Short mmCIF file of C-alpha atoms and ligand atoms in Angstrom, two decimals:
data_model
loop_
_atom_site.label_atom_id
_atom_site.label_comp_id
_atom_site.label_asym_id
_atom_site.label_seq_id
_atom_site.Cartn_x
_atom_site.Cartn_y
_atom_site.Cartn_z
CA MET A 1 38.34 -27.28 22.06
CA ASN A 2 39.65 -24.36 19.99
CA ALA A 3 40.93 -26.15 16.92
CA GLN A 4 38.10 -24.99 14.66
CA PRO A 5 39.58 -23.84 11.34
CA GLN A 6 38.34 -20.45 10.08
CA GLN A 7 37.11 -21.93 6.82
CA ILE A 8 34.54 -24.03 8.61
CA SER A 9 32.63 -21.01 9.80
CA LEU A 10 30.89 -19.75 6.63
CA PHE A 11 29.68 -23.22 5.72
CA ALA A 12 28.51 -23.81 9.27
CA GLU A 13 26.80 -20.39 9.43
CA ILE A 14 24.80 -21.12 6.27
CA ALA A 15 23.85 -24.57 7.47
CA SER A 16 22.91 -23.16 10.88
CA ALA A 17 20.78 -20.40 9.31
CA TYR A 18 18.57 -23.13 7.82
CA ALA A 19 18.55 -25.02 11.10
CA ALA A 20 17.47 -21.92 13.03
CA SER A 21 14.68 -20.90 10.62
CA THR A 22 11.03 -21.93 11.07
CA ASP A 23 10.70 -25.58 9.96
CA GLY A 24 14.15 -25.31 8.34
CA VAL A 25 12.70 -23.30 5.40
CA LEU A 26 14.44 -20.11 4.21
CA ASP A 27 14.19 -17.90 1.12
CA ASN A 28 17.43 -16.61 -0.37
CA ASP A 29 17.01 -12.96 0.67
CA SER A 30 16.51 -14.01 4.30
CA LEU A 31 19.49 -16.38 3.98
CA TYR A 32 21.75 -13.58 2.72
CA SER A 33 20.79 -11.16 5.47
CA THR A 34 20.93 -13.78 8.28
CA VAL A 35 24.36 -15.04 7.23
CA ALA A 36 25.70 -11.51 6.63
CA GLU A 37 24.66 -10.55 10.15
CA ARG A 38 26.21 -13.69 11.65
CA ILE A 39 29.56 -13.10 9.94
CA GLY A 40 29.58 -9.36 10.68
CA THR A 41 29.03 -8.14 7.08
CA THR A 42 27.03 -4.87 6.85
CA PRO A 43 23.92 -4.64 4.59
CA GLU A 44 25.88 -2.14 2.43
CA ALA A 45 28.78 -4.58 1.94
CA LEU A 46 26.27 -7.34 1.13
CA GLY A 47 24.61 -5.14 -1.52
CA THR A 48 27.88 -3.90 -3.06
CA ARG A 49 28.20 -5.19 -6.62
CA THR A 50 31.47 -5.61 -8.48
CA PRO A 51 31.90 -6.60 -12.15
CA ILE A 52 32.39 -10.36 -12.38
CA GLY A 53 33.51 -12.61 -15.23
CA ARG A 54 34.37 -11.72 -18.84
CA ALA A 55 31.03 -9.98 -19.37
CA GLY A 56 31.69 -7.86 -16.27
CA VAL A 57 28.15 -8.30 -14.93
CA PRO A 58 27.93 -6.50 -11.56
CA ARG A 59 27.19 -8.98 -8.74
CA SER A 60 27.51 -9.17 -4.96
CA THR A 61 30.59 -11.27 -4.16
CA VAL A 62 29.28 -12.10 -0.68
CA LYS A 63 26.00 -13.43 -2.10
CA ARG A 64 27.90 -15.45 -4.68
CA LYS A 65 29.99 -17.05 -1.96
CA ILE A 66 26.87 -17.86 0.08
CA ARG A 67 25.23 -19.40 -2.99
CA TRP A 68 28.30 -21.57 -3.58
CA TYR A 69 28.03 -23.06 -0.09
CA GLN A 70 24.28 -23.36 -0.52
CA GLN A 71 24.85 -25.44 -3.66
CA THR A 72 27.29 -27.64 -1.76
CA LEU A 73 24.70 -28.25 0.97
CA LYS A 74 22.26 -29.13 -1.81
CA GLN A 75 24.68 -31.58 -3.43
CA LEU A 76 25.23 -33.22 -0.09
CA GLY A 77 21.50 -33.69 0.31
CA ILE A 78 21.39 -31.57 3.45
CA ILE A 79 19.05 -28.97 1.94
CA GLU A 80 16.57 -29.31 -0.89
CA HIS A 81 14.51 -26.98 -3.04
CA VAL A 82 10.94 -26.32 -1.81
CA PRO A 83 8.75 -27.46 -4.75
CA GLY A 84 6.98 -24.59 -6.52
CA GLU A 85 8.82 -21.85 -4.54
CA ARG A 86 11.58 -20.08 -6.47
CA GLY A 87 14.72 -19.42 -4.39
CA VAL A 88 13.35 -21.16 -1.27
CA TRP A 89 15.22 -24.08 0.29
CA GLN A 90 14.71 -26.31 3.30
CA LEU A 91 16.68 -28.83 5.31
CA SER A 92 16.42 -32.05 3.36
CA GLU A 93 14.35 -34.81 4.88
CA ASN A 94 16.41 -37.32 3.00
CA ALA A 95 19.73 -36.29 4.51
CA GLY A 96 21.43 -39.24 6.13
CA LYS A 97 19.77 -42.12 4.26
CA ASP A 98 22.95 -42.88 2.31
CA LEU A 99 26.60 -41.98 2.72
CA HIS A 100 27.42 -38.34 2.01
CA ARG A 101 31.03 -37.51 1.40
CA ALA A 102 32.32 -34.02 2.18
CA ALA A 103 33.06 -32.05 -0.97
CA THR A 104 36.59 -30.70 -1.35
CA GLY A 105 37.08 -27.66 0.84
CA VAL A 106 33.93 -28.29 2.86
CA THR A 107 34.56 -28.93 6.53
CA LEU A 108 32.00 -28.85 9.31
CA VAL A 109 32.23 -29.50 13.02
CA THR A 110 29.79 -32.36 13.48
CA PHE A 111 29.99 -32.63 17.25
CA SER A 112 32.31 -31.68 20.05
CA THR A 113 32.88 -32.14 23.77
CA ASP A 114 35.01 -30.20 26.23
CA LEU A 115 37.92 -32.40 25.18
CA GLY A 116 37.44 -33.03 21.51
CA ILE A 117 36.02 -32.25 18.13
CA ALA A 118 34.79 -34.46 15.26
CA ILE A 119 35.03 -32.76 11.87
CA TRP A 120 33.25 -33.86 8.72
CA GLY A 121 35.66 -33.25 5.88
CA ASN A 122 38.67 -34.45 4.00
CA HIS A 123 41.59 -34.76 6.42
CA GLN A 124 43.71 -32.63 4.04
CA ASP A 125 41.35 -29.67 4.38
CA VAL A 126 41.54 -29.81 8.17
CA PHE A 127 45.07 -30.79 9.14
CA ARG A 128 46.70 -28.31 6.77
CA GLN A 129 45.13 -25.57 8.87
CA ILE A 130 45.81 -26.97 12.33
CA ASN A 131 49.00 -26.15 14.13
CA ALA A 132 48.18 -27.36 17.64
CA PRO A 133 50.93 -29.61 19.10
CA ILE A 134 50.00 -33.25 18.51
CA ALA A 135 51.25 -36.02 20.83
CA LEU A 136 49.80 -39.01 18.97
CA CYS A 137 48.19 -39.77 15.63
CA ILE A 138 46.54 -43.17 15.72
CA SER A 139 44.58 -44.27 12.69
CA SER A 140 43.27 -47.12 10.65
CA PRO A 141 43.37 -45.72 7.10
CA PRO A 142 41.44 -47.29 4.22
CA TYR A 143 43.38 -50.33 3.02
CA PRO A 144 44.41 -50.71 -0.64
CA LEU A 145 41.89 -53.51 -1.15
CA ARG A 146 41.07 -54.86 -4.61
CA LYS A 147 37.40 -54.70 -3.65
CA ALA A 148 37.06 -51.38 -1.85
CA ARG A 149 34.71 -50.84 1.10
CA ALA A 150 31.63 -48.62 0.82
CA TYR A 151 33.73 -45.58 1.82
CA GLY A 152 36.24 -46.21 -1.03
CA GLY A 153 40.02 -46.18 -0.83
CA PRO A 154 43.18 -45.58 -2.86
CA ASP A 155 44.70 -48.37 -4.91
CA GLU A 156 48.02 -49.97 -4.08
CA ARG A 157 50.08 -47.95 -6.59
CA GLU A 158 49.07 -44.65 -5.05
CA TYR A 159 49.05 -45.85 -1.45
CA VAL A 160 52.47 -44.65 -0.32
CA ASP A 161 51.81 -41.13 -1.62
CA PHE A 162 48.32 -41.21 -0.13
CA ILE A 163 49.54 -42.04 3.40
CA CYS A 164 52.60 -39.76 3.25
CA GLY A 165 50.33 -36.91 2.05
CA ALA A 166 47.88 -37.52 4.90
CA LEU A 167 50.59 -37.66 7.55
CA GLU A 168 52.76 -34.81 6.33
CA PRO A 169 50.81 -31.95 8.03
CA ILE A 170 50.35 -34.07 11.15
CA VAL A 171 54.06 -34.88 11.44
CA ARG A 172 54.77 -31.15 11.10
CA SER A 173 52.76 -30.55 14.29
CA LEU A 174 54.02 -33.63 16.16
CA ILE A 175 55.76 -32.75 19.42
CA PRO A 176 59.29 -34.16 19.92
CA GLY A 177 58.94 -37.83 20.85
CA GLY A 178 55.33 -37.91 19.63
CA SER A 179 54.05 -41.05 17.91
CA ILE A 180 52.26 -42.13 14.76
CA VAL A 181 50.43 -45.48 14.95
CA LEU A 182 48.93 -47.05 11.82
CA ASN A 183 46.73 -50.12 11.72
CA LEU A 184 47.25 -51.55 8.20
CA SER A 185 46.51 -54.74 6.31
CA GLY A 186 48.96 -57.49 5.46
CA ASP A 187 46.38 -59.12 3.20
CA VAL A 188 47.11 -57.27 -0.02
CA PHE A 189 48.23 -59.65 -2.76
CA GLU A 190 50.11 -59.17 -6.00
CA PRO A 191 47.70 -59.18 -8.96
CA LYS A 192 46.67 -62.78 -9.74
CA LYS A 193 49.36 -64.19 -7.45
CA SER A 194 49.38 -65.87 -4.07
CA SER A 195 52.30 -63.69 -2.96
CA ARG A 196 51.78 -60.67 -0.77
CA SER A 197 52.32 -57.10 -1.90
CA LEU A 198 55.38 -55.33 -0.53
CA TYR A 199 53.47 -52.06 -0.14
CA LEU A 200 53.99 -52.13 3.63
CA GLU A 201 57.75 -52.34 3.25
CA ARG A 202 57.65 -49.50 0.68
CA LEU A 203 55.50 -47.44 3.02
CA VAL A 204 57.80 -47.90 6.02
CA LEU A 205 60.82 -46.82 3.94
CA ALA A 206 58.94 -43.82 2.54
CA LEU A 207 57.80 -42.66 5.98
CA ASN A 208 61.42 -42.81 7.10
CA ASP A 209 62.89 -41.20 3.96
CA ARG A 210 60.26 -38.55 3.32
CA LEU A 211 58.91 -37.69 6.77
CA GLY A 212 61.86 -38.67 8.97
CA LEU A 213 59.81 -41.10 11.05
CA ALA A 214 61.69 -43.83 12.93
CA LEU A 215 60.11 -47.27 13.19
CA MET A 216 59.62 -48.18 16.87
CA ASP A 217 57.80 -51.47 16.36
CA ARG A 218 55.54 -53.64 14.23
CA ILE A 219 52.90 -54.96 16.58
CA PRO A 220 50.64 -57.75 15.32
CA TRP A 221 47.01 -57.31 16.33
CA VAL A 222 46.07 -60.99 16.58
CA ASN A 223 42.38 -61.53 16.05
CA TYR A 224 41.12 -65.11 15.85
CA SER A 225 37.59 -63.87 15.18
CA LYS A 226 38.56 -62.66 11.68
CA PRO A 227 36.59 -64.43 8.94
CA PRO A 228 38.76 -66.96 7.03
CA ALA A 229 40.78 -65.09 4.38
CA PRO A 230 42.38 -64.72 1.87
CA THR A 231 39.40 -66.65 0.53
CA TYR A 232 40.82 -67.61 -2.85
CA TRP A 233 44.40 -68.41 -1.81
CA ALA A 234 43.59 -70.16 1.47
CA CYS A 235 40.10 -71.62 1.11
CA VAL A 236 39.90 -72.40 -2.66
CA ASN A 237 43.50 -72.70 -3.87
CA ARG A 238 44.78 -73.88 -0.47
CA VAL A 239 48.32 -72.52 -0.80
CA GLN A 240 48.07 -69.97 1.99
CA LEU A 241 47.10 -70.09 5.65
CA THR A 242 44.16 -68.06 6.93
CA THR A 243 45.06 -64.68 8.36
CA ALA A 244 44.80 -64.07 12.08
CA TYR A 245 46.51 -60.70 12.45
CA GLU A 246 46.82 -57.16 11.16
CA PRO A 247 50.10 -55.31 11.54
CA ILE A 248 50.13 -52.13 13.61
CA TYR A 249 53.11 -49.88 12.88
CA TRP A 250 54.42 -47.54 15.54
CA PHE A 251 56.68 -44.62 14.53
CA THR A 252 58.12 -41.61 16.31
CA ASN A 253 59.82 -38.45 15.12
CA ASP A 254 62.45 -38.67 17.91
CA PRO A 255 63.34 -42.06 19.46
CA GLY A 256 65.64 -40.30 21.94
CA ARG A 257 62.69 -38.43 23.45
CA VAL A 258 59.88 -40.87 22.75
CA ARG A 259 57.03 -40.30 25.22
CA SER A 260 55.95 -43.93 25.58
CA ASP A 261 55.91 -45.45 29.07
CA ASN A 262 55.05 -49.12 29.56
CA ARG A 263 54.18 -48.44 33.21
CA ARG A 264 50.95 -46.91 31.91
CA VAL A 265 49.85 -50.21 30.35
CA LEU A 266 50.93 -52.81 32.88
CA GLU A 267 48.93 -56.04 32.96
CA ALA A 268 48.05 -58.31 35.87
CA HIS A 269 50.83 -60.73 36.85
CA SER A 270 50.22 -64.39 35.98
CA ALA A 271 49.26 -66.71 38.84
CA GLN A 272 52.71 -68.34 38.56
CA HIS A 273 54.50 -64.98 38.87
CA GLN A 274 52.32 -64.03 41.84
CA ARG A 275 53.30 -67.30 43.54
CA LEU A 276 56.99 -66.56 42.91
CA MET A 277 56.66 -63.04 44.33
CA ALA A 278 54.93 -64.47 47.43
CA LEU A 279 57.76 -67.03 47.88
CA GLY A 280 60.49 -64.40 47.45
CA GLY A 281 61.49 -65.68 44.00
CA GLU A 282 63.11 -68.70 42.39
CA GLY A 283 64.95 -71.19 44.57
CA ARG A 284 67.14 -72.59 41.75
CA LEU A 285 70.30 -71.59 39.96
CA SER A 286 70.19 -72.18 36.23
CA SER A 287 71.23 -70.66 32.91
CA TYR A 288 69.79 -70.67 29.36
CA GLY A 289 70.80 -69.60 25.87
CA ASP A 290 74.51 -70.32 26.30
CA GLY A 291 74.56 -68.22 29.44
CA ALA A 292 72.64 -65.26 28.00
CA TYR A 293 69.87 -65.65 30.62
CA ARG A 294 70.49 -66.69 34.23
CA LEU A 295 68.08 -67.74 36.94
CA ARG A 296 69.39 -67.11 40.42
CA PRO A 297 67.79 -67.82 43.79
CA GLY A 298 65.48 -64.85 44.35
CA SER A 299 64.90 -64.13 40.60
CA PHE A 300 61.33 -62.86 39.96
CA GLY A 301 60.86 -62.35 43.70
CA GLN A 302 60.70 -58.56 43.60
CA VAL A 303 57.13 -57.35 44.00
CA THR A 304 56.27 -55.18 40.99
CA ALA A 305 53.11 -53.31 39.94
CA GLY A 306 52.33 -55.52 36.95
CA ARG A 307 53.55 -57.40 33.92
CA ILE A 308 55.11 -55.46 31.01
CA PRO A 309 52.92 -56.24 27.98
CA ARG A 310 54.36 -58.31 25.12
CA ASN A 311 54.47 -56.60 21.73
CA VAL A 312 51.52 -58.64 20.44
CA ILE A 313 47.97 -57.49 20.96
CA GLU A 314 45.40 -60.27 21.12
CA ARG A 315 41.85 -58.96 20.79
CA GLY A 316 38.69 -60.16 19.08
CA HIS A 317 36.39 -57.83 17.22
CA ALA A 318 33.76 -57.97 19.95
CA CYS A 319 33.39 -54.54 21.51
CA SER A 320 30.47 -53.16 23.51
CA ASP A 321 30.97 -49.73 21.89
CA THR A 322 30.71 -51.23 18.40
CA ALA A 323 27.50 -53.01 19.41
CA ALA A 324 26.07 -49.80 20.93
CA TYR A 325 27.04 -47.76 17.84
CA ARG A 326 25.34 -50.30 15.54
CA ARG A 327 22.14 -50.28 17.61
CA ARG A 328 21.95 -46.50 17.62
CA ALA A 329 22.83 -46.10 13.94
CA HIS A 330 20.13 -48.66 13.03
CA ALA A 331 17.58 -46.85 15.17
CA LEU A 332 18.40 -43.60 13.34
CA GLY A 333 18.25 -45.26 9.91
CA LEU A 334 21.95 -44.54 9.28
CA PRO A 335 24.24 -46.85 7.31
CA THR A 336 26.69 -48.61 9.64
CA HIS A 337 30.46 -48.73 9.23
CA GLY A 338 32.02 -51.84 7.69
CA ALA A 339 35.49 -51.73 9.28
CA MET A 340 35.45 -50.67 12.91
CA GLN A 341 38.19 -51.24 15.44
CA PRO A 342 37.35 -52.31 18.97
CA THR A 343 37.90 -49.29 21.24
CA SER A 344 40.47 -51.32 23.19
CA ILE A 345 43.02 -50.85 20.35
CA PRO A 346 43.21 -47.03 20.48
CA ASP A 347 42.74 -47.22 24.26
CA PHE A 348 45.96 -49.26 24.63
CA PHE A 349 48.10 -46.99 22.44
CA ILE A 350 46.72 -43.77 23.90
CA ARG A 351 47.58 -44.94 27.43
CA PHE A 352 51.02 -46.21 26.34
CA LEU A 353 52.04 -43.19 24.26
CA THR A 354 50.40 -40.12 25.81
CA GLU A 355 49.61 -38.38 29.08
CA PRO A 356 46.31 -36.84 30.19
CA GLY A 357 45.72 -33.51 28.44
CA ASP A 358 47.78 -34.45 25.35
CA LEU A 359 46.23 -34.02 21.90
CA VAL A 360 45.42 -37.25 20.00
CA VAL A 361 44.30 -37.12 16.35
CA ASP A 362 42.84 -39.52 13.80
CA PRO A 363 42.55 -38.33 10.16
CA PHE A 364 40.51 -41.42 9.11
CA GLY A 365 38.10 -41.34 12.00
CA GLY A 366 35.25 -43.69 10.94
CA THR A 367 33.07 -44.08 14.01
CA VAL A 368 35.43 -41.99 16.16
CA LYS A 369 36.72 -44.86 18.31
CA THR A 370 39.98 -42.93 18.72
CA GLY A 371 37.99 -39.96 20.04
CA LEU A 372 35.97 -42.19 22.35
CA ALA A 373 39.06 -43.81 23.88
CA ALA A 374 40.79 -40.41 24.21
CA GLU A 375 37.73 -38.84 25.81
CA ARG A 376 37.51 -41.59 28.45
CA LEU A 377 41.23 -41.27 29.18
CA GLY A 378 41.14 -37.47 29.62
CA ARG A 379 43.13 -36.71 26.46
CA ARG A 380 42.10 -33.97 24.01
CA TRP A 381 41.19 -35.27 20.57
CA LEU A 382 40.55 -34.21 16.98
CA VAL A 383 39.08 -36.61 14.44
CA THR A 384 38.23 -36.11 10.78
CA GLU A 385 35.97 -38.34 8.69
CA TRP A 386 34.57 -37.57 5.26
CA MET A 387 31.36 -39.63 5.45
CA LEU A 388 28.77 -37.62 7.32
CA GLU A 389 26.59 -40.52 8.44
CA TYR A 390 29.41 -42.31 10.28
CA LEU A 391 29.93 -39.20 12.37
CA CYS A 392 26.22 -38.77 13.03
CA GLY A 393 26.07 -42.36 14.32
CA ALA A 394 29.26 -41.91 16.34
CA ALA A 395 27.89 -38.73 17.96
CA GLU A 396 25.39 -40.88 19.82
CA MET A 397 28.28 -42.42 21.78
CA PHE A 398 29.38 -39.02 23.11
CA ARG A 399 26.10 -37.61 24.39
CA GLY A 400 26.93 -38.18 28.05
CA PHE A 401 30.34 -36.48 27.99
CA ALA A 402 30.97 -33.00 29.42
CA GLY A 403 30.31 -30.18 26.96
CA PHE A 404 28.74 -32.41 24.29
CA GLU A 405 27.30 -30.36 21.45
CA MET A 406 25.88 -31.55 18.16
CA ASN A 407 25.92 -29.16 15.23
CA LYS A 408 22.36 -27.84 15.00
CA VAL A 409 22.07 -28.44 11.28
CA LEU A 410 22.76 -32.14 11.75
CA GLN A 411 20.41 -32.75 14.62
CA ASN A 412 17.76 -34.32 12.41
CA VAL A 413 20.04 -36.40 10.18
CA GLY A 414 18.58 -39.87 10.18
CA SER A 415 15.75 -39.04 12.55
CA ALA A 416 13.17 -39.20 9.77
CA ALA A 417 13.78 -42.93 9.43
C1 LIG B 1 39.15 -48.18 8.25
S1 LIG B 1 38.07 -46.87 8.45
C2 LIG B 1 38.39 -46.29 10.08
C3 LIG B 1 37.56 -47.01 11.10
C4 LIG B 1 37.71 -46.47 12.51
N1 LIG B 1 39.01 -46.77 13.06
C5 LIG B 1 36.63 -47.05 13.39
O1 LIG B 1 36.92 -47.85 14.29
O2 LIG B 1 35.46 -46.71 13.17
C6 LIG B 1 38.73 -45.61 7.43
C7 LIG B 1 37.86 -44.36 7.37
O3 LIG B 1 38.55 -43.33 6.66
C8 LIG B 1 37.58 -42.54 6.00
N2 LIG B 1 38.29 -41.76 4.95
C9 LIG B 1 38.82 -42.20 3.80
N3 LIG B 1 39.41 -41.21 3.12
C10 LIG B 1 39.26 -40.09 3.88
C11 LIG B 1 39.66 -38.73 3.72
N4 LIG B 1 40.33 -38.33 2.64
N5 LIG B 1 39.36 -37.85 4.69
C12 LIG B 1 38.67 -38.26 5.81
N6 LIG B 1 38.24 -39.53 6.00
C13 LIG B 1 38.55 -40.44 5.05
C14 LIG B 1 36.59 -43.56 5.45
O4 LIG B 1 35.33 -42.99 5.18
C15 LIG B 1 36.55 -44.57 6.62
O5 LIG B 1 35.47 -44.33 7.50
#
């Protein structure tokens, strides 16, 4: 997949230089010359010094740039100083024990297949540089929870700007009739009150006003395996009911050309409908709703390929991919994700809203379930996630797919555990 932004390359080259060196150890002079060669900079250009800063001290700008990325790798815990050796660094053995968030401006291809690419980085740093035509963005962004998850999240007051900012570059690349699908939370309450926040309503209006998105549907994802919540208002104070659904919002930039097709998501007919089709349909004549609906002899007798799904998705959390991801992340000593979707959620929307070969993106990728569903369905995909360890765990799920490649520098993340 050719969506690799230019900016990724210098960071990746530096990281790869460490990965390619003996035992991952490299002194700075060797680092400079290896990276210079990889990026096509001549030894003369590398040695050229220009006055820098107020004091005008002559320095090599290329070396300075390399050192900046080297420092970033250090901050991320990917490389560490070799004790007692000045200017010598090695791939950190501790990388991957905790969550490492990508620093601003740092983006790195973590793994890729023939169809897709998972990038470690802030979505802003990636999607602003991508102009490939996007057919679908499906995502479960961090919710504005009062008690944020391990990966953090914006608070409710900044939420509308946060989501509009994330979607703006994606909407710019959305093909006519493309879709945006957001899995959000309805369980955000007004401070110290049992009443729900109206942030969802504000968000829908803002996406329409600011980005021109039209609301196609609000689809409840009904999940009876959710733990009982809101704990205080339902279980202690007893004024609310326990939540059994999350709203999924579906938007398009052009309802007149929307690319959805419910024939791609047909379900099996019920036993009763199958009986009717076998009998050639209803035998009675009847009417309902003051004549709005009529049953005639032969109604429901036409043999069709399947049942059109209702706009409610009923799924538990149980998912064999989630279980496999957890097992593999544990085995590698990686922290596991606290808010995964079952793959069946992106799978449904990708089938409904796209065709094979289309590009599907997810700016808040987590464990790359969107990528996994897209890969299996023959769609191209691009996912960003700013916590390195989630991607390293997710990579394990892609090893069998055509063209799988893990970034060399990340191959030992977690393996020391
Ligand atoms: C609700 S989770 C997504 C879970 C995912 N659907 C799955 O099934 O694994 C939201 C993810 O967004 C990531 N995230 C938050 N802010 C981000 C940003 N600015 N850029 C990239 N990823 C971000 C978080 O680290 C978290 O993993």
